[in-house]
């Protein structure tokens, strides 16, 4: 229920609404990225989508080998790829906008004196840091006295690592924990639930985890994937540039807001 699933939901929506044939290739390690992308190109797929910052180099390599194929890479600026391949579309999000809104709500909901909010990132990558920068700025906007803490797990999967970071932050006074670490970050939310702190989810709406979830900073990867596939089917696809999805494009936003949040705080968010 996060980043990869959202991409898959966009793919499934395109299959249903646009009638396209889809295929998912899962990579067990980074060494699988290039073989997966080149294999799909050889099989004649009209568009290959790399899901995540870590696949940038692999997509650039595959795109160079198959210049007639179309590629999209989520969370990578096309202009930073080796050779700036003209057959690659970079797919970027304004994570700082969703992070900012989540931060505003965190600053309004923080408990304790001094007020402290925190974030647990996965790897120190641009999309992760955009979420965190927005979050910290939003918290300080709504609560100028707030102190911010941040840590990185250097992992996307091991929930224990993120839980340990979050428990340390809570012990240092944090009463709101924002996870920006994929599956690992579920451990950070688990810590928040155990220690009576607020948790903020990421990418998908993670309110299903429990009533301790304040909200989620959503990244509509599903919407982006669907729109990119549609551009191929309707002939408007263009490579060699970036497509950016923010609030205006319904590419980011907040998930369900906890019912305990006061109406005045909801009005401030609007």
Coordinates of C-alpha atoms in Angstrom, one line a residue:
X1 CA 0.0 0.0 0.0
X2 CA 2.6 2.5 -1.1
X3 CA 4.7 3.7 -4.0
X4 CA 5.0 0.6 -6.1
X5 CA 1.3 -0.4 -5.6
X6 CA 0.2 3.1 -6.7
X7 CA 2.2 2.6 -9.9
X8 CA 0.6 -0.8 -10.4
X9 CA -2.9 0.7 -9.9
X10 CA -2.2 3.2 -12.6
X11 CA -1.2 0.4 -14.9
X12 CA -4.3 -1.6 -14.1
X13 CA -6.5 1.4 -14.7
X14 CA -4.9 1.9 -18.1
X15 CA -5.5 -1.8 -18.9
X16 CA -9.2 -1.4 -18.0
X17 CA -9.9 2.1 -19.4
X18 CA -7.6 2.2 -22.4
X19 CA -7.4 -1.5 -23.4
X20 CA -3.7 -1.7 -23.3
X21 CA -1.7 -4.9 -22.7
X22 CA 0.4 -4.7 -19.5
X23 CA 3.3 -6.5 -18.0
X24 CA 5.0 -6.1 -14.6
X25 CA 8.7 -7.0 -14.2
X26 CA 9.9 -7.1 -10.6
X27 CA 13.5 -6.6 -9.8
X28 CA 14.9 -8.6 -6.8
X29 CA 18.2 -6.5 -6.9
X30 CA 19.5 -3.5 -8.7
X31 CA 21.3 -5.8 -11.1
X32 CA 17.9 -6.8 -12.6
X33 CA 17.0 -3.3 -13.7
X34 CA 18.9 -3.2 -17.0
X35 CA 18.0 -6.8 -18.1
X36 CA 14.3 -6.1 -17.3
X37 CA 14.1 -2.9 -19.2
X38 CA 16.0 -4.3 -22.2
X39 CA 13.9 -7.5 -22.2
X40 CA 10.7 -5.6 -22.4
X41 CA 12.0 -3.4 -25.2
X42 CA 13.0 -6.5 -27.2
X43 CA 9.4 -7.9 -26.7
X44 CA 8.1 -4.8 -28.4
X45 CA 6.3 -3.0 -25.5
X46 CA 5.4 0.6 -26.5
X47 CA 6.4 2.1 -23.2
X48 CA 8.6 1.0 -20.3
X49 CA 8.1 2.7 -16.9
X50 CA 10.9 2.6 -14.3
X51 CA 9.4 3.0 -10.8
X52 CA 11.8 4.9 -8.6
X53 CA 14.9 7.1 -8.4
X54 CA 17.2 4.1 -8.2
X55 CA 16.4 3.0 -11.7
X56 CA 17.6 6.2 -13.4
X57 CA 21.0 4.9 -14.7
X58 CA 19.4 1.6 -15.9
X59 CA 16.7 3.5 -17.9
X60 CA 19.4 5.7 -19.4
X61 CA 21.4 2.6 -20.4
X62 CA 18.4 0.8 -21.9
X63 CA 17.1 3.9 -23.7
X64 CA 20.5 4.3 -25.4
X65 CA 20.4 0.7 -26.6
X66 CA 16.9 1.0 -27.8
X67 CA 16.5 4.5 -29.2
X68 CA 13.2 3.7 -30.9
X69 CA 11.6 2.6 -27.7
X70 CA 9.8 4.9 -25.2
X71 CA 10.8 5.1 -21.6
X72 CA 9.5 6.9 -18.5
X73 CA 11.3 7.1 -15.2
X74 CA 9.5 8.1 -12.0
X75 CA 11.3 10.5 -9.6
X76 CA 14.2 11.2 -12.0
X77 CA 14.9 14.5 -13.8
X78 CA 15.4 13.6 -17.5
X79 CA 18.1 16.3 -17.8
X80 CA 20.3 14.5 -15.2
X81 CA 20.4 11.2 -17.2
X82 CA 23.6 10.3 -19.0
X83 CA 23.3 11.5 -22.6
X84 CA 19.9 13.1 -21.8
X85 CA 18.1 10.5 -24.0
X86 CA 15.4 11.9 -26.2
X87 CA 13.3 8.8 -25.8
X88 CA 12.9 9.2 -22.0
X89 CA 10.3 11.1 -20.1
X90 CA 11.2 12.2 -16.6
X91 CA 8.2 12.0 -14.2
X92 CA 8.6 14.4 -11.2
X93 CA 6.3 15.3 -8.3
X94 CA 6.0 18.4 -6.1
X95 CA 6.5 16.4 -3.0
X96 CA 7.2 19.5 -1.1
X97 CA 3.6 20.7 -1.6
X98 CA 2.1 17.6 0.0
X99 CA 4.9 17.6 2.7
X100 CA 4.1 21.3 3.5
X101 CA 0.4 20.6 4.0
X102 CA 1.2 17.6 6.3
X103 CA 3.7 19.8 8.1
X104 CA 1.1 22.5 8.7
X105 CA -1.2 19.9 10.2
X106 CA 1.7 18.5 12.3
X107 CA 2.5 22.0 13.7
X108 CA -1.2 22.5 14.6
X109 CA -1.4 19.0 16.2
X110 CA 1.9 18.8 18.1
X111 CA 1.8 18.0 21.8
X112 CA 4.3 18.8 24.5
X113 CA 6.6 21.6 25.4
X114 CA 8.8 22.3 23.6
X115 CA 6.9 21.2 20.5
X116 CA 8.8 18.6 18.4
X117 CA 7.9 17.0 15.2
X118 CA 10.1 14.5 13.2
X119 CA 10.5 12.6 10.0
X120 CA 12.1 9.2 9.1
X121 CA 13.4 9.1 5.5
X122 CA 14.6 6.0 3.6
X123 CA 17.5 7.0 1.5
X124 CA 18.7 10.6 1.1
X125 CA 17.3 11.2 -2.4
X126 CA 15.7 14.3 -4.0
X127 CA 12.1 13.1 -3.7
X128 CA 12.5 12.1 -0.1
X129 CA 14.2 15.4 0.8
X130 CA 11.5 17.4 -1.0
X131 CA 8.9 15.7 1.2
X132 CA 10.9 16.4 4.3
X133 CA 11.8 20.0 3.4
X134 CA 8.1 20.8 2.8
X135 CA 7.1 19.1 6.0
X136 CA 9.6 21.1 8.1
X137 CA 8.6 24.4 6.5
X138 CA 4.9 23.7 6.9
X139 CA 5.3 22.8 10.6
X140 CA 7.3 26.0 11.3
X141 CA 4.7 28.1 9.4
X142 CA 1.8 26.9 11.6
X143 CA 3.9 26.7 14.8
X144 CA 7.0 28.9 14.8
X145 CA 8.2 27.4 18.0
X146 CA 8.4 23.9 16.7
X147 CA 11.6 21.9 16.7
X148 CA 12.2 19.4 13.8
X149 CA 14.1 16.1 13.9
X150 CA 15.0 13.9 10.9
X151 CA 16.8 10.6 10.3
X152 CA 17.5 8.2 7.4
X153 CA 17.2 4.4 7.6
X154 CA 19.1 3.8 4.4
X155 CA 16.6 1.1 3.8
X156 CA 13.2 0.8 2.1
X157 CA 12.1 -2.5 3.5
X158 CA 13.4 -3.3 7.1
X159 CA 10.6 -2.0 9.4
X160 CA 12.8 -2.5 12.5
X161 CA 15.3 0.1 11.3
X162 CA 12.6 2.8 10.8
X163 CA 10.9 1.9 14.1
X164 CA 14.2 2.3 16.0
X165 CA 14.7 5.8 14.5
X166 CA 11.1 6.8 15.3
X167 CA 11.4 5.5 18.9
X168 CA 14.5 7.6 19.4
X169 CA 12.8 10.7 18.0
X170 CA 9.8 10.1 20.2
X171 CA 12.1 9.7 23.2
X172 CA 13.6 13.1 22.3
X173 CA 10.1 14.7 22.4
X174 CA 8.6 14.2 19.0
X175 CA 4.8 13.8 19.1
X176 CA 4.3 13.7 15.3
X177 CA 6.3 11.3 13.1
X178 CA 6.2 11.5 9.3
X179 CA 7.4 8.4 7.5
X180 CA 9.1 8.9 4.1
X181 CA 10.6 5.4 3.8
X182 CA 8.3 3.1 1.9
X183 CA 7.8 -0.3 3.5
X184 CA 10.5 0.4 6.1
X185 CA 8.5 3.5 7.2
X186 CA 5.6 1.3 8.4
X187 CA 7.9 0.6 11.3
X188 CA 8.0 4.3 12.1
X189 CA 4.2 4.5 12.1
X190 CA 4.1 1.4 14.3
X191 CA 6.3 3.2 16.8
X192 CA 4.0 6.3 16.7
X193 CA 1.0 4.1 17.4
X194 CA 2.7 2.3 20.3
X195 CA 3.9 5.5 22.0
X196 CA 0.7 7.6 21.7
X197 CA 2.2 9.9 19.0
X198 CA 0.7 11.0 15.8
X199 CA 1.9 9.2 12.6
X200 CA 1.8 10.7 9.1
X201 CA 1.8 8.3 6.1
X202 CA 3.4 8.7 2.7
X203 CA 2.6 8.1 -1.0
X204 CA -0.7 6.3 -0.4
X205 CA -3.5 7.0 2.1
X206 CA -2.2 5.0 5.1
X207 CA -5.1 5.9 7.5
X208 CA -6.1 2.2 7.4
X209 CA -3.3 1.5 9.9
X210 CA -5.2 3.0 12.8
X211 CA -6.6 6.1 14.5
X212 CA -3.1 7.3 15.4
X213 CA -2.6 8.3 11.7
X214 CA -3.0 12.1 11.5
X215 CA -3.0 12.1 7.7
X216 CA -0.9 11.0 4.7
X217 CA 1.2 13.0 2.3
X218 CA 0.0 11.5 -0.9
X219 CA 1.9 11.1 -4.1
X220 CA -0.5 10.2 -6.9
X221 CA 1.9 7.9 -8.8
X222 CA -1.2 6.1 -10.1
X223 CA -2.6 9.2 -11.8
X224 CA 0.8 10.0 -13.3
X225 CA 1.3 6.5 -14.7
X226 CA -2.2 6.5 -16.2
X227 CA -1.8 9.9 -17.9
X228 CA 1.6 8.9 -19.3
X229 CA 0.2 5.7 -20.8
X230 CA -2.8 7.6 -22.2
X231 CA -0.4 10.0 -23.9
X232 CA 1.1 7.0 -25.8
X233 CA -2.4 5.8 -26.8
X234 CA -3.6 9.2 -28.0
X235 CA -0.4 10.1 -29.8
X236 CA 0.7 13.1 -27.6
X237 CA 3.6 11.4 -25.8
X238 CA 6.9 13.3 -25.9
X239 CA 10.3 12.3 -24.6
X240 CA 13.4 14.3 -23.8
X241 CA 11.7 16.3 -21.1
X242 CA 10.0 16.1 -17.7
X243 CA 6.3 15.9 -16.7
X244 CA 5.7 17.4 -13.3
X245 CA 2.7 16.6 -11.1
X246 CA 1.8 18.9 -8.2
X247 CA -1.4 20.1 -6.5
X248 CA -2.6 21.8 -9.6
X249 CA -2.3 18.5 -11.6
X250 CA -3.9 16.4 -8.8
X251 CA -0.5 14.7 -8.5
X252 CA 0.0 15.3 -4.8
X253 CA -2.2 16.1 -1.8
X254 CA -3.4 14.9 1.6
X255 CA -5.1 11.6 2.4
X256 CA -7.9 11.2 4.9
X257 CA -7.5 13.6 7.8
X258 CA -8.0 12.1 11.3
X259 CA -11.6 12.8 12.5
X260 CA -10.2 14.3 15.7
X261 CA -8.7 17.2 13.9
X262 CA -10.5 20.4 14.8
X263 CA -12.5 22.2 12.1
X264 CA -10.4 25.4 12.5
X265 CA -7.3 23.4 11.6
X266 CA -9.1 21.9 8.6
X267 CA -10.0 25.4 7.5
X268 CA -6.4 26.5 7.8
X269 CA -5.3 23.7 5.6
X270 CA -7.8 24.7 2.9

